[in-house]
Short mmCIF file of C-alpha atoms in Angstrom, two decimals:
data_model
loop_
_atom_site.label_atom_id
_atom_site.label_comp_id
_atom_site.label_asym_id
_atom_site.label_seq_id
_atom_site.Cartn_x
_atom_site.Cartn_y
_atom_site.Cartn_z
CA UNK F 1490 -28.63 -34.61 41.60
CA UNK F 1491 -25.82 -33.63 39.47
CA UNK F 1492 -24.93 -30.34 40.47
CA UNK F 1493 -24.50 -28.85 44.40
CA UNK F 1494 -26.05 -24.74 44.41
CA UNK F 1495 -24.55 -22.28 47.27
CA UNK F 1496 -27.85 -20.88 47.91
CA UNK F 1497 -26.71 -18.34 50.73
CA UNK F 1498 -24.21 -17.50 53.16
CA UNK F 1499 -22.93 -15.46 55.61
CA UNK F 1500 -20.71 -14.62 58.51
CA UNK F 1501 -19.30 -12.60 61.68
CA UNK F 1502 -16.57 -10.55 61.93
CA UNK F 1503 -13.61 -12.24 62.65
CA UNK F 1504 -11.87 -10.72 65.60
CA UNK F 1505 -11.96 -10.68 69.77
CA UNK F 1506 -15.78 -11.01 70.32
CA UNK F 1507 -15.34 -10.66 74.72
CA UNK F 1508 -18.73 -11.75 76.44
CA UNK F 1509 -19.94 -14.12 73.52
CA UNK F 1510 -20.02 -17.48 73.63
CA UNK F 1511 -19.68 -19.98 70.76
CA UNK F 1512 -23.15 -20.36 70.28
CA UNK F 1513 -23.74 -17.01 70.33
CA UNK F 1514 -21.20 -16.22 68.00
CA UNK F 1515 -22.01 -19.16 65.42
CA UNK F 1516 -26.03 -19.07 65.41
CA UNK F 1517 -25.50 -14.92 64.07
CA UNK F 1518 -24.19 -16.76 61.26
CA UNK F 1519 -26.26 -19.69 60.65
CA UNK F 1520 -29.42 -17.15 60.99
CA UNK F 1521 -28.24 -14.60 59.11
CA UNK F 1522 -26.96 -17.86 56.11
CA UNK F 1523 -30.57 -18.94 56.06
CA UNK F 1524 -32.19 -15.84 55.28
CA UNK F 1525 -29.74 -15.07 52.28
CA UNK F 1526 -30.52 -18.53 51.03
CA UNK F 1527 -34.20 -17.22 51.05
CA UNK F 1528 -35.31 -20.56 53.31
CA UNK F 1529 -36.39 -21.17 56.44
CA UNK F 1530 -34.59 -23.02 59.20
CA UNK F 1531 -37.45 -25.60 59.26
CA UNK F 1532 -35.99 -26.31 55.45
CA UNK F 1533 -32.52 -27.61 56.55
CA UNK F 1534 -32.22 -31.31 56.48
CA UNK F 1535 -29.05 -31.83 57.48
CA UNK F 1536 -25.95 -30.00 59.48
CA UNK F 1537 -22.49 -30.25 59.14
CA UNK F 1538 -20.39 -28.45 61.99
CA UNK F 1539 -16.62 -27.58 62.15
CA UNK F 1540 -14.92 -26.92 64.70
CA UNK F 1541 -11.95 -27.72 66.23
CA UNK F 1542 -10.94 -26.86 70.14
CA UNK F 1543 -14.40 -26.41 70.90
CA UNK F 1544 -14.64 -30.18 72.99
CA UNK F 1545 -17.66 -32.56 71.84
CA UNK F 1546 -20.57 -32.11 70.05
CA UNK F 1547 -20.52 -28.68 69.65
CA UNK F 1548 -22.81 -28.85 67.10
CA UNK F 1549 -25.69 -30.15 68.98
CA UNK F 1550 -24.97 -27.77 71.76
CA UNK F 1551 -25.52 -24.93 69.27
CA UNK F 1552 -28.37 -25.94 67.34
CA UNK F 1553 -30.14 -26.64 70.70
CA UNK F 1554 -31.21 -23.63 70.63
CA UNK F 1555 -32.66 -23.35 67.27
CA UNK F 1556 -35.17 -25.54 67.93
CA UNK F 1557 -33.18 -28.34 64.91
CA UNK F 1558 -33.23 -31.07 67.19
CA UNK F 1559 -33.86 -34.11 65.83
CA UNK F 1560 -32.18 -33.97 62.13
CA UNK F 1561 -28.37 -34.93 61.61
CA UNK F 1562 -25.91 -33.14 63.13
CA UNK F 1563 -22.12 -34.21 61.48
CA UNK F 1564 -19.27 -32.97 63.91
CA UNK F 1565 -16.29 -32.36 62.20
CA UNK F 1566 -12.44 -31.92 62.71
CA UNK F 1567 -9.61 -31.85 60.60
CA UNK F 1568 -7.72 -29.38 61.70
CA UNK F 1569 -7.73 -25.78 59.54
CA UNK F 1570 -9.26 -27.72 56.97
CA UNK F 1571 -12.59 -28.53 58.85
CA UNK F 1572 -14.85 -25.91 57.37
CA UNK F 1573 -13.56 -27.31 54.01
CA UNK F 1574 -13.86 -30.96 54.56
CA UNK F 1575 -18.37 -30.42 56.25
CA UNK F 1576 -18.48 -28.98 52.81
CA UNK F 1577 -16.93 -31.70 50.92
CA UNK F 1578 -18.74 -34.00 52.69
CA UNK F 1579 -22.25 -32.29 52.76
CA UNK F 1580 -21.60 -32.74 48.79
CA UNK F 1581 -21.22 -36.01 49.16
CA UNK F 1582 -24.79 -36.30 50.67
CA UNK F 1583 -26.35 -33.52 48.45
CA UNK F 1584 -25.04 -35.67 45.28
CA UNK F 1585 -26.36 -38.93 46.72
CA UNK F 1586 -29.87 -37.55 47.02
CA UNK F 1587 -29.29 -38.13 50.75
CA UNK F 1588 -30.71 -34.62 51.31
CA UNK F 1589 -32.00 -31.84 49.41
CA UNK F 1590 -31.11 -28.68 51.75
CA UNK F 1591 -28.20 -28.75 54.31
CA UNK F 1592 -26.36 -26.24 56.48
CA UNK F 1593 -22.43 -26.13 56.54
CA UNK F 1594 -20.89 -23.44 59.74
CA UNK F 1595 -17.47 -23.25 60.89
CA UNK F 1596 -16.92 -21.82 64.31
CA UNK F 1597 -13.55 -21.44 66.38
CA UNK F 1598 -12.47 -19.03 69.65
CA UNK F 1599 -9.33 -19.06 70.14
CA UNK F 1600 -9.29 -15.95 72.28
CA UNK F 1601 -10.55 -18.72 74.74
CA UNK F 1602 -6.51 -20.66 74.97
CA UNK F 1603 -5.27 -17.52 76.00
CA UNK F 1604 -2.46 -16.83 73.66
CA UNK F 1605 0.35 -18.15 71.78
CA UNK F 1606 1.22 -20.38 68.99
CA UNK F 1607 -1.02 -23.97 68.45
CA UNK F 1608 1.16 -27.13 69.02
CA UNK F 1609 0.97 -29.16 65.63
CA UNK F 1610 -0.32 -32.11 67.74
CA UNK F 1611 -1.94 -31.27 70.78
CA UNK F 1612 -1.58 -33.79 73.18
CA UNK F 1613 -0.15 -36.14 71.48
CA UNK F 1614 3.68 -35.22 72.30
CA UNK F 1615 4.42 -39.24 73.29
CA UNK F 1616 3.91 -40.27 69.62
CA UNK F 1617 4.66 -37.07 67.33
CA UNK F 1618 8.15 -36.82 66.87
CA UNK F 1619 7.87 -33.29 65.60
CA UNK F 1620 5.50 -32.66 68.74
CA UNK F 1621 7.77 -34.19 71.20
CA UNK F 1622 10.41 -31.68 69.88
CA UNK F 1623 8.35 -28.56 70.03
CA UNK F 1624 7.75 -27.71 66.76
CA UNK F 1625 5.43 -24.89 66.02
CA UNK F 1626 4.07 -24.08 62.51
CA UNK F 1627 5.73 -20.27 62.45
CA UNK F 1628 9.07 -22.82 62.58
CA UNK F 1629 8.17 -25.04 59.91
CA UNK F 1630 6.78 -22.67 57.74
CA UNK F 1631 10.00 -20.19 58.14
CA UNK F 1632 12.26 -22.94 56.79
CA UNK F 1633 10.15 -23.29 53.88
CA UNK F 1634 10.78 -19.08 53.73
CA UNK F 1635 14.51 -19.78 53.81
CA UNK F 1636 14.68 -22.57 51.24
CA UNK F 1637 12.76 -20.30 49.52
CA UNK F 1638 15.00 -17.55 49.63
CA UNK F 1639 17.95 -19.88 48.67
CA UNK F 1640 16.41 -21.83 45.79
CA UNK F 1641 14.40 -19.12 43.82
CA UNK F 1642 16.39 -15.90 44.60
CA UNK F 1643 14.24 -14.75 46.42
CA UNK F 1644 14.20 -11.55 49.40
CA UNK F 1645 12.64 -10.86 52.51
CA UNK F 1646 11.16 -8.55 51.11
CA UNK F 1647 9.21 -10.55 48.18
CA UNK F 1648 8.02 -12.72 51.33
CA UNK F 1649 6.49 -9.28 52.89
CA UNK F 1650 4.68 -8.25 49.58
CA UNK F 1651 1.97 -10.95 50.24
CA UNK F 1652 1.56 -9.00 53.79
CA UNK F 1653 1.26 -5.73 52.38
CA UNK F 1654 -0.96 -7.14 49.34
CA UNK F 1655 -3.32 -8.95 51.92
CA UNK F 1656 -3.78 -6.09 54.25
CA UNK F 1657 -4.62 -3.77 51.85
CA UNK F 1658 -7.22 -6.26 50.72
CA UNK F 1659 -8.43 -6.63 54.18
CA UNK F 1660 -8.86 -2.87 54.64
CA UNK F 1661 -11.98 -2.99 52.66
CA UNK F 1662 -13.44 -5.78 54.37
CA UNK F 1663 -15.81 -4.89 57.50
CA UNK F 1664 -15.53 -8.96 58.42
CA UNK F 1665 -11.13 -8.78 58.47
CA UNK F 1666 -9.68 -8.52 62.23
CA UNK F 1667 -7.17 -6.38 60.94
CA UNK F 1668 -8.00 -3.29 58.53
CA UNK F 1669 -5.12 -1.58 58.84
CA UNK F 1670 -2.91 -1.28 55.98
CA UNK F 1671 0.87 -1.85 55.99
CA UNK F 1672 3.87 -0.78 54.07
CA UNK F 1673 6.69 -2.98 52.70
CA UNK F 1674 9.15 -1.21 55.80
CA UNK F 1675 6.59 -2.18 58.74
CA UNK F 1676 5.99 -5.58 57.50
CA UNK F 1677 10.11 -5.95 57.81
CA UNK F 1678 10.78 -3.85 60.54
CA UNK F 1679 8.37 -5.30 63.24
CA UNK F 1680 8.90 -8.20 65.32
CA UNK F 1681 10.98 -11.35 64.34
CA UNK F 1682 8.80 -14.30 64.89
CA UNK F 1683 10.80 -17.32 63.17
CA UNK F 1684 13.62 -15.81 60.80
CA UNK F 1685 12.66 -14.50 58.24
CA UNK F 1686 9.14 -14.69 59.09
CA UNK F 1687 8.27 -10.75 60.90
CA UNK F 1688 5.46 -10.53 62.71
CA UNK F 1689 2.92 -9.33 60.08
CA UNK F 1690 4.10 -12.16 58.03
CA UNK F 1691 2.08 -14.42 60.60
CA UNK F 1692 -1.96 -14.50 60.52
CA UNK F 1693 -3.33 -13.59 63.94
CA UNK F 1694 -3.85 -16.27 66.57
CA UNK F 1695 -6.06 -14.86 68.78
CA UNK F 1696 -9.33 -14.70 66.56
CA UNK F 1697 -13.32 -15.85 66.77
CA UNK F 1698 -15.38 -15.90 63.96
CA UNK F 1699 -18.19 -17.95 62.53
CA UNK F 1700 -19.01 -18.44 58.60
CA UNK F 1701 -21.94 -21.01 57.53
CA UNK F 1702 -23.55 -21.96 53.84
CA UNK F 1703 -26.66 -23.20 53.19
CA UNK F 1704 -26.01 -25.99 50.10
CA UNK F 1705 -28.86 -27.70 47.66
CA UNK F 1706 -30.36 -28.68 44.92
CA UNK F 1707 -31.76 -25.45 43.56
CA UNK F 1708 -30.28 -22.18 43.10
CA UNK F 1709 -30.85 -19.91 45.80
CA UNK F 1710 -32.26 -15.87 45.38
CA UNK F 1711 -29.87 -14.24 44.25
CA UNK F 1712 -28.87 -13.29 40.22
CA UNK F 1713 -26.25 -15.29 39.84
CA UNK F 1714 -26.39 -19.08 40.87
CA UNK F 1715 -23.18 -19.84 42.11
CA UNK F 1716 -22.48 -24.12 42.07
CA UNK F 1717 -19.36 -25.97 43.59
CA UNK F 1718 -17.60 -27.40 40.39
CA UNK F 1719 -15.60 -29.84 42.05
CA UNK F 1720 -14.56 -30.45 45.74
CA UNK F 1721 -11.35 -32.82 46.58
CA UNK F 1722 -9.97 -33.59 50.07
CA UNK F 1723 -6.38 -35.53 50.32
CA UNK F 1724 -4.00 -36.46 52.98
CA UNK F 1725 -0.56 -36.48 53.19
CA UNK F 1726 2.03 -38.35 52.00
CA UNK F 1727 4.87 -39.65 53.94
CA UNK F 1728 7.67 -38.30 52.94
CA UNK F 1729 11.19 -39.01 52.30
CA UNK F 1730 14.53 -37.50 52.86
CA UNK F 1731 14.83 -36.27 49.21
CA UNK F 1732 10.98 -34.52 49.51
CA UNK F 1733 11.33 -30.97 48.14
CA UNK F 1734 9.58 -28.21 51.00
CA UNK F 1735 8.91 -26.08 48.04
CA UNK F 1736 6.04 -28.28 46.21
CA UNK F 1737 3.54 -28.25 48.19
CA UNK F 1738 2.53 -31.96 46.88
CA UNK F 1739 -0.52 -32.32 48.82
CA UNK F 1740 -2.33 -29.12 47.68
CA UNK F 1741 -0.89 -29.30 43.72
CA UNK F 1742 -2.83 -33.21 44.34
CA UNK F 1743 -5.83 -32.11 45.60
CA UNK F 1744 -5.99 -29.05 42.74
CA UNK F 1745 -5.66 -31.36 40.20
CA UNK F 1746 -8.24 -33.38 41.44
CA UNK F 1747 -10.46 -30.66 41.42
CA UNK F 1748 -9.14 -29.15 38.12
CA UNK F 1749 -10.09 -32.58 36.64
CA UNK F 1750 -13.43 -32.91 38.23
CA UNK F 1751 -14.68 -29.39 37.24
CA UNK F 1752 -12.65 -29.44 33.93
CA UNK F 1753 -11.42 -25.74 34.63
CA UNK F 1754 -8.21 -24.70 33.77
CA UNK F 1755 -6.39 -22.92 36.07
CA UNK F 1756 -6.23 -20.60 33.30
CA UNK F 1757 -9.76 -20.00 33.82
CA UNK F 1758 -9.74 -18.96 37.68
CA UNK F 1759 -10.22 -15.53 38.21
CA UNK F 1760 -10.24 -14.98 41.99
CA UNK F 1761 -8.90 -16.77 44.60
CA UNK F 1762 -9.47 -17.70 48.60
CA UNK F 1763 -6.27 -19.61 49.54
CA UNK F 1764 -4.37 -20.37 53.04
CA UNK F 1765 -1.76 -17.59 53.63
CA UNK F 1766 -1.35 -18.43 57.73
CA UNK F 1767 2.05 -17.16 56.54
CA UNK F 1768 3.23 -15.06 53.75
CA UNK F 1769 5.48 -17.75 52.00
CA UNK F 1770 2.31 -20.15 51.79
CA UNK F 1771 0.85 -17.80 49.48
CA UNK F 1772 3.63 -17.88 46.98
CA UNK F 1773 4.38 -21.62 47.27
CA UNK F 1774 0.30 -22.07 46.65
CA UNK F 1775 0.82 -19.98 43.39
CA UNK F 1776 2.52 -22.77 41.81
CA UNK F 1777 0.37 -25.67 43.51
CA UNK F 1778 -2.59 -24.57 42.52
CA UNK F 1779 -1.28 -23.73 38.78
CA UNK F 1780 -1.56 -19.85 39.18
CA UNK F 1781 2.55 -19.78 37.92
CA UNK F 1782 4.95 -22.22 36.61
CA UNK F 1783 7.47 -23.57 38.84
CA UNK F 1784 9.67 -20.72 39.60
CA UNK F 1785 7.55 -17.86 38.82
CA UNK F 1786 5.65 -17.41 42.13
CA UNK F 1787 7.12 -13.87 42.81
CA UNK F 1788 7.04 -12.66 39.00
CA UNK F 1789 3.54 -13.02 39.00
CA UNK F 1790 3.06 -11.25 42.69
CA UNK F 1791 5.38 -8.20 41.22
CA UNK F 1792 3.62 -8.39 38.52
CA UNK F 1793 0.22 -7.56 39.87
CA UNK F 1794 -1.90 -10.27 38.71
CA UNK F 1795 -3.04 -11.31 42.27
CA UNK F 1796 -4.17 -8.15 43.63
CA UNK F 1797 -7.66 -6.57 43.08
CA UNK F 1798 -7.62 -5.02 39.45
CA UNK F 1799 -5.59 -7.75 38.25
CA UNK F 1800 -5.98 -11.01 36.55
CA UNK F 1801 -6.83 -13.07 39.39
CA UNK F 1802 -6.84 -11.45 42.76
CA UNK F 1803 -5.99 -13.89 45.46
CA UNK F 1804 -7.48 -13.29 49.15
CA UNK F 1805 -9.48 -10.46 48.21
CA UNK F 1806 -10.52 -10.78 51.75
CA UNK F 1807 -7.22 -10.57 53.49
CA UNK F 1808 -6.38 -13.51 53.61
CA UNK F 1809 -5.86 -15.31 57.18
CA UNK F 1810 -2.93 -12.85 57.12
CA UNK F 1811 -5.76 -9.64 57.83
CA UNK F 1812 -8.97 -10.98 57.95
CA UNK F 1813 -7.91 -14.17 60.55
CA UNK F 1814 -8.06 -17.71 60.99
CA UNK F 1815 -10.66 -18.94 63.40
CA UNK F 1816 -9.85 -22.23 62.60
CA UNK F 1817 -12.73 -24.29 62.16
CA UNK F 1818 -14.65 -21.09 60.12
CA UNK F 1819 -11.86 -20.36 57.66
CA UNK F 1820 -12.76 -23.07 55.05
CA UNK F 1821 -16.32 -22.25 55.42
CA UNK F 1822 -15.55 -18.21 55.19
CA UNK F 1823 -13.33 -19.00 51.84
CA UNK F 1824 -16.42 -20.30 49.93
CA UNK F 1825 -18.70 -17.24 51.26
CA UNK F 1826 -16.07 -14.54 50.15
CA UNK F 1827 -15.69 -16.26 46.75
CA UNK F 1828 -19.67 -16.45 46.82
CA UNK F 1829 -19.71 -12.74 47.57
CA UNK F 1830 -17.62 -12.27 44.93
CA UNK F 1831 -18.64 -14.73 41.67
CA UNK F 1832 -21.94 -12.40 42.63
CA UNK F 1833 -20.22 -9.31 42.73
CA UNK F 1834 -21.38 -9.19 46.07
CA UNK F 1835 -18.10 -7.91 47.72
CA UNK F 1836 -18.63 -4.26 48.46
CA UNK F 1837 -15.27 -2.14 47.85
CA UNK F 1838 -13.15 -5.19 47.34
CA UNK F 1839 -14.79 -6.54 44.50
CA UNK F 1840 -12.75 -7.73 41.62
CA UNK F 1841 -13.11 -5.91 38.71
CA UNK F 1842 -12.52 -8.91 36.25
CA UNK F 1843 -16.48 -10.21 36.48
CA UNK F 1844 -15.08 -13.39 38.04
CA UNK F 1845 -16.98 -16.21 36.62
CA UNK F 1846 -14.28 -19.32 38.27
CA UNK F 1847 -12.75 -19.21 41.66
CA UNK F 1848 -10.84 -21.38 43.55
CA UNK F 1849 -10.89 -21.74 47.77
CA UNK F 1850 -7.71 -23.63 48.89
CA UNK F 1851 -7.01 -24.95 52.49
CA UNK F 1852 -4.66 -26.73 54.10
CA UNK F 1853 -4.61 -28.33 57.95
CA UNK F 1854 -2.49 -30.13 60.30
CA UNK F 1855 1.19 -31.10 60.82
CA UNK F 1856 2.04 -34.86 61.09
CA UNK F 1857 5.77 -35.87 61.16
CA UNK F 1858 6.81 -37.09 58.40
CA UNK F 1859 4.35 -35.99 56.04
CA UNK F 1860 3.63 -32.49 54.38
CA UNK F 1861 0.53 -31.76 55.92
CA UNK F 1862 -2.23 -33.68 57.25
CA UNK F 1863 -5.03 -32.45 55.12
CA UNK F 1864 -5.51 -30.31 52.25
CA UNK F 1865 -8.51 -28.84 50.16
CA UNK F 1866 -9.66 -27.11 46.91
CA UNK F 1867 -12.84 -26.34 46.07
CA UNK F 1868 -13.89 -24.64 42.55
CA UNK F 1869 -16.83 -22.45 42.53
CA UNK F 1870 -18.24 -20.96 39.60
CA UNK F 1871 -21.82 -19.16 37.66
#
């Protein structure tokens, strides 16, 4: 097998889901996958689960009821990356001939933890220096805002473009938590989470969602056959004193990975899923992924390129910023919404520019010492 085919896919709404349980909330998705692939449950050789705070074998629990017991069930973690790494490695099998037909779902509650921000290292504040201190992602991604700020001349207010760009997007997306669109003023003006990082600069924490893919050999039903180009997954690097904040090394790595595997220019993209938990992310993954040269992160967001009707729209979903980030379904929901839309698929927030290329981007996990734990990139294309 040379080539991996997104037959079908599908999701929940992200958002509060009160009185349904995880399985509940993650077979809708799996079901409602399968039938857009045009298969059968019975077809599925192989399932890949993410998930995250859900406790052990999760995935068994939910397949349970499906009547799939018997064929491989692959649990797996790695932090917001999880739904991004069961596809990377259900594309490992698919190439190997392991399997012809597999199932990839992401599922996550975190309106179970009751609230508040997620430690970088949960339970693990012994060894973690950056646990043991307290540090919370809003913190470490608001002094990446402020270098930001200092270095590239940047304002507050460039930061809280991305918000009002993503919410817009997210407005025309039944599956976003949060449809409500946002001016440049409210994004400023409400609450100060981790200066300069407002409020609606930060994707919402209390979330549940579900996203799966079927994956194989053969195209699936639909018009346009949409194939994963290249999939990379890297770790961090330790870092050293001099390490710039700004680079994002371990994304602009695994992008070139995937650049080079696919042989697509980033020229070439033409829509984008990427990890805005916070509005600077966004504009630091601009230059990462090789959307803009170094420097020219906020030129190209004033500019208009990465909104729908430009070049290459970027979250055309919302983003975590709107739609939310249920963690272990957010790498998984990426590659559905670019599905949706390299089929032109996406309803009222379909790009106008007949995408042929995109790009799904994830990062996860915060170690000490190192820039993140885990990052993704995916290329899809027709």
């Amino acid at each position: 097998m040379s080539q991996m085919h997104v037959m079908g896919g599908a999701m929940t709404r992200f958002g509060r889901h009160q009185g349904v349980m995880a399985p509940e909330l993650a077979q809708q998705a799996i079901l409602a996958a399968v039938a857009d692939a045009g298969v059968e449950l019975k077809d599925i050789q192989a399932i890949y689960c993410a998930n995250v705070l859900g406790g052990m074998i999760l995935g068994q629990v939910i397949l349970r009821d499906l009547n799939l017991a018997g064929i491989p069930v692959y649990n797996v973690e790695n932090a917001c990356a999880s739904g991004a790494t069961a596809v990377h490695l259900a594309r490992h099998a698919l190439l190997a001939g392991q399997y012809q037909r597999v199932l990839v779902f992401g599922i996550e509650q975190l309106t179970q933890l009751g609230g508040g921000t997620i430690p970088l290292q949960r339970n693990d504040e012994k060894t973690d220096l950056y646990a043991r201190a307290g540090m919370v992602l809003p913190a470490v991604y608001a002094m990446r805002a402020t270098r930001f700020i200092h270095e590239r001349g940047a304002s507050p207010a460039d930061l809280a473009a991305i918000a009002v760009k993503n919410r817009y997007h997210g407005s025309l997306n039944e599956y976003a938590q949060q449809r409500t669109e946002v001016t440049l003023e409210e994004v400023l003006g409400s609450r100060m989470i981790a200066d300069p990082l407002t409020l609606l600069q930060c994707c919402p924490s209390q979330v549940d969602g579900a996203a799966a893919l079927v994956l194989g050999d053969k195209p699936g039903p639909h018009a346009r056959d949409v194939r994963v180009l290249a999939s990379s997954v890297v770790s961090g690097l330790r870092e050293g004193a001099r390490d710039d904040i700004l680079d994002a090394e371990i994304t602009a790595r695994a992008a070139r990975q995937a650049y080079e595997q696919s042989g697509v220019d980033p020229r070439d993209v033409a829509v984008v899923e990427l990890h805005d938990a916070f509005t600077i992310a966004e504009l630091i993954y601009y230059e990462a992924l090789g959307l803009a040269p170094h420097g020219d992160a906020v030129s190209l967001l004033h500019s208009g390129a990465t909104r729908l009707g430009g070049r290459v729209p970027v979250n055309p979903s919302g983003g975590l910023l709107a739609k939310g980030h249920p963690l272990g379904a957010t790498g998984v929901a990426q590659m559905v919404e670019l599905m949706w839309q390299l089929q032109g698929r996406a309803g009222t927030r379909q790009a106008n520019n007949q995408p042929r290329i995109g790009v799904a981007q994830c990062t996860g996990g915060g170690i000490a010492g190192v820039d993140h734990a885990a990052s993704s990139v995916h290329v899809l294309g027709v």
